[in-house]
Amino acid sequence: MRKVIDRTGSRSRDKLLAAVTELLEERESTDVTITDVVARAGVTRPTFYAAFADLPDAFTQAALGRLSEAFADERDLDVQPAERAAVMGAAIGRILQRLEHHAEFFARVQRGPSGYAVQMQIVDYVARELRENTPVSIPLAEGPLPVDITSSALAAGAVWMMLAWIAENPRPPVDVIATRIRDFIYHTVFGGLGAPN
């Protein structure tokens, strides 16, 4: 996807993102058009193209906005080793609870034309969080492989579990999937990818 230089004001971009998000809450991404988005946002079509390359780009940015909201205030590096698993499990549970409120939104984006791009952007986002803001950040940085590789591998696995959980019907309880993701990350890092050479 090409890089877009946003020439719109942040207010117009915010209106467009809000419109995209609202529309994806209401219907499948394949049923959302640029005409729908600009009408909902109250802006012109050129304003849309000044902010986004295309609809898949707008869908991706809306999904990343929702993901960022879910991760808000969940940054914790300074955790005693004995508390790591509990702190991680609680944080993952809170993130998943926030995401579950928007499960159909994420499922619609995932099923649409931007599904793969969204998934890759979510993996990048989660990998960055693992590298920078979690109890596994320091052990990953000290591990035998480059931290960008290990964090991306962990993020890909965690995101796959999260997206599979969102798509399930009925969906298992949050605490079940939070424990699975926590155990996957924790046991892969401690004694695994986070072990010194």
Coordinates of C-alpha atoms in Angstrom, one line a residue:
M1 CA 0.0 0.0 0.0
R2 CA 1.4 3.4 -0.9
K3 CA 2.2 6.0 1.7
V4 CA -0.4 8.8 1.7
I5 CA 0.5 12.3 2.7
D6 CA -2.4 13.6 4.7
R7 CA -3.2 17.0 3.4
T8 CA -6.5 17.2 5.2
G9 CA -6.9 18.8 8.6
S10 CA -7.0 16.4 11.5
R11 CA -10.6 17.4 12.0
S12 CA -11.6 16.2 8.6
R13 CA -9.6 13.0 8.9
D14 CA -11.1 12.4 12.3
K15 CA -14.6 12.8 10.8
L16 CA -13.7 10.4 8.0
L17 CA -12.4 7.8 10.5
A18 CA -15.5 8.2 12.6
A19 CA -17.7 7.7 9.6
V20 CA -15.8 4.6 8.4
T21 CA -15.9 3.1 11.9
E22 CA -19.7 3.8 12.2
L23 CA -20.4 2.3 8.8
L24 CA -18.4 -0.8 9.6
E25 CA -20.4 -1.2 12.8
E26 CA -23.5 -1.3 10.7
R27 CA -22.6 -3.4 7.6
E28 CA -20.1 -5.5 5.8
S29 CA -17.0 -3.7 4.5
T30 CA -18.0 -4.8 0.9
D31 CA -21.2 -2.8 1.3
V32 CA -19.4 0.4 2.3
T33 CA -18.5 2.9 -0.5
I34 CA -16.5 6.1 -0.6
T35 CA -19.7 7.9 -1.3
D36 CA -21.2 6.5 1.9
V37 CA -18.1 7.6 3.9
V38 CA -18.0 11.1 2.6
A39 CA -21.7 11.6 3.0
R40 CA -21.6 10.3 6.6
A41 CA -18.6 12.5 7.4
G42 CA -20.0 15.6 5.6
V43 CA -16.8 16.1 3.5
T44 CA -16.0 15.9 -0.2
R45 CA -14.5 13.0 -2.1
P46 CA -11.2 14.9 -2.7
T47 CA -11.0 15.3 1.1
F48 CA -11.2 11.5 1.4
Y49 CA -8.4 11.0 -1.1
A50 CA -6.3 13.5 0.6
A51 CA -6.5 11.4 3.8
F52 CA -6.5 7.8 2.5
A53 CA -5.2 6.0 -0.5
D54 CA -8.5 4.0 -0.9
L55 CA -11.2 2.3 1.2
P56 CA -9.0 -0.6 2.4
D57 CA -6.5 2.0 3.7
A58 CA -9.4 3.8 5.5
F59 CA -10.6 0.4 6.9
T60 CA -7.1 -0.4 8.1
Q61 CA -6.7 3.0 9.9
A62 CA -10.1 2.6 11.5
A63 CA -9.1 -0.9 12.8
L64 CA -5.8 0.4 14.1
G65 CA -7.7 3.2 15.9
R66 CA -9.9 0.7 17.6
L67 CA -6.9 -1.4 18.5
S68 CA -5.0 1.5 20.0
E69 CA -8.1 2.3 22.2
A70 CA -8.0 -1.3 23.4
F71 CA -4.3 -1.1 24.3
A72 CA -4.6 2.3 26.1
D73 CA -3.1 2.4 29.6
E74 CA -1.8 -1.2 29.3
R75 CA 1.9 -0.4 29.3
D76 CA 3.9 -2.0 32.1
L77 CA 7.6 -2.8 31.9
D78 CA 8.5 -2.7 35.6
V79 CA 7.2 -6.0 36.8
Q80 CA 8.8 -8.4 39.2
P81 CA 9.6 -11.8 37.6
A82 CA 7.1 -13.6 39.9
E83 CA 4.3 -11.2 38.9
R84 CA 4.9 -11.3 35.1
A85 CA 2.3 -14.0 34.2
A86 CA -0.4 -12.5 36.4
V87 CA 0.2 -8.9 35.2
M88 CA 0.2 -10.1 31.5
G89 CA -2.9 -12.2 31.9
A90 CA -4.8 -9.3 33.5
A91 CA -3.7 -6.9 30.8
I92 CA -4.5 -9.2 28.0
G93 CA -7.9 -9.9 29.5
R94 CA -8.7 -6.1 29.7
I95 CA -7.6 -5.6 26.1
L96 CA -9.8 -8.5 24.9
Q97 CA -12.8 -7.2 26.8
R98 CA -12.4 -3.9 25.0
L99 CA -12.0 -5.6 21.7
E100 CA -15.0 -7.9 22.3
H101 CA -17.3 -4.9 22.3
H102 CA -16.2 -4.3 18.7
A103 CA -15.9 -7.9 17.7
E104 CA -18.3 -7.6 14.7
F105 CA -16.5 -4.5 13.5
F106 CA -13.2 -6.4 13.4
A107 CA -14.8 -9.5 11.9
R108 CA -16.3 -7.3 9.1
V109 CA -12.9 -5.6 8.4
Q110 CA -11.2 -9.0 8.4
R111 CA -13.7 -10.4 5.9
G112 CA -13.4 -7.5 3.5
P113 CA -10.9 -6.3 0.9
S114 CA -8.5 -5.0 3.5
G115 CA -8.5 -8.1 5.7
Y116 CA -4.9 -9.1 5.0
A117 CA -3.6 -5.6 5.3
V118 CA -5.4 -5.1 8.6
Q119 CA -4.0 -8.3 9.9
M120 CA -0.4 -7.3 9.0
Q121 CA -0.9 -3.9 10.6
I122 CA -2.3 -5.4 13.7
V123 CA 0.7 -7.8 13.9
D124 CA 3.1 -4.8 13.6
Y125 CA 1.2 -2.9 16.3
V126 CA 1.2 -5.8 18.7
A127 CA 4.9 -6.6 18.0
R128 CA 5.8 -3.0 18.8
E129 CA 3.8 -3.2 22.1
L130 CA 5.6 -6.5 23.0
R131 CA 9.0 -4.9 22.2
E132 CA 8.3 -1.6 24.1
N133 CA 5.6 -1.8 26.7
T134 CA 5.2 -5.2 28.3
P135 CA 6.8 -7.4 31.0
V136 CA 8.4 -9.4 28.1
S137 CA 10.1 -6.4 26.5
I138 CA 13.4 -6.7 28.3
P139 CA 13.8 -10.5 28.1
L140 CA 13.0 -10.4 24.4
A141 CA 15.6 -7.7 23.9
E142 CA 18.2 -9.9 25.7
G143 CA 17.2 -13.1 23.8
P144 CA 19.2 -15.1 21.2
L145 CA 17.4 -13.6 18.2
P146 CA 16.8 -10.0 17.1
V147 CA 14.0 -8.5 19.0
D148 CA 12.1 -7.4 15.9
I149 CA 12.0 -11.1 14.8
T150 CA 10.9 -12.5 18.1
S151 CA 8.3 -9.8 18.8
S152 CA 6.8 -10.2 15.3
A153 CA 6.6 -14.0 15.6
L154 CA 4.9 -13.7 19.0
A155 CA 2.6 -11.0 17.8
A156 CA 1.6 -13.1 14.7
G157 CA 0.6 -16.0 17.0
A158 CA -1.2 -13.9 19.4
V159 CA -3.1 -12.0 16.7
W160 CA -4.0 -15.2 15.0
M161 CA -5.5 -16.5 18.3
M162 CA -7.4 -13.2 18.8
L163 CA -8.8 -13.1 15.3
A164 CA -9.9 -16.8 15.5
W165 CA -11.6 -16.0 18.8
I166 CA -13.4 -13.0 17.3
A167 CA -14.7 -15.2 14.5
E168 CA -15.9 -18.0 16.7
N169 CA -19.6 -18.5 17.3
P170 CA -20.2 -18.9 20.1
R171 CA -17.2 -17.1 21.3
P172 CA -15.3 -18.6 24.3
P173 CA -15.2 -16.4 27.4
V174 CA -12.5 -13.7 27.5
D175 CA -10.7 -15.3 30.4
V176 CA -10.2 -18.5 28.4
I177 CA -8.6 -16.8 25.4
A178 CA -6.6 -14.4 27.6
T179 CA -5.1 -17.3 29.4
R180 CA -4.2 -19.0 26.1
I181 CA -2.5 -15.9 24.7
R182 CA -0.7 -15.2 28.0
D183 CA 0.6 -18.8 28.2
F184 CA 1.7 -18.7 24.6
I185 CA 3.6 -15.5 25.0
Y186 CA 4.9 -16.3 28.5
H187 CA 6.2 -19.8 27.9
T188 CA 7.6 -18.9 24.5
V189 CA 9.7 -16.1 26.1
F190 CA 10.7 -17.5 29.4
G191 CA 12.8 -20.5 28.7
G192 CA 12.5 -19.9 25.0
L193 CA 13.0 -16.8 22.9
G194 CA 13.8 -14.7 25.9
A195 CA 16.6 -16.9 27.1
P196 CA 20.1 -15.5 26.9
N197 CA 22.6 -17.3 24.6

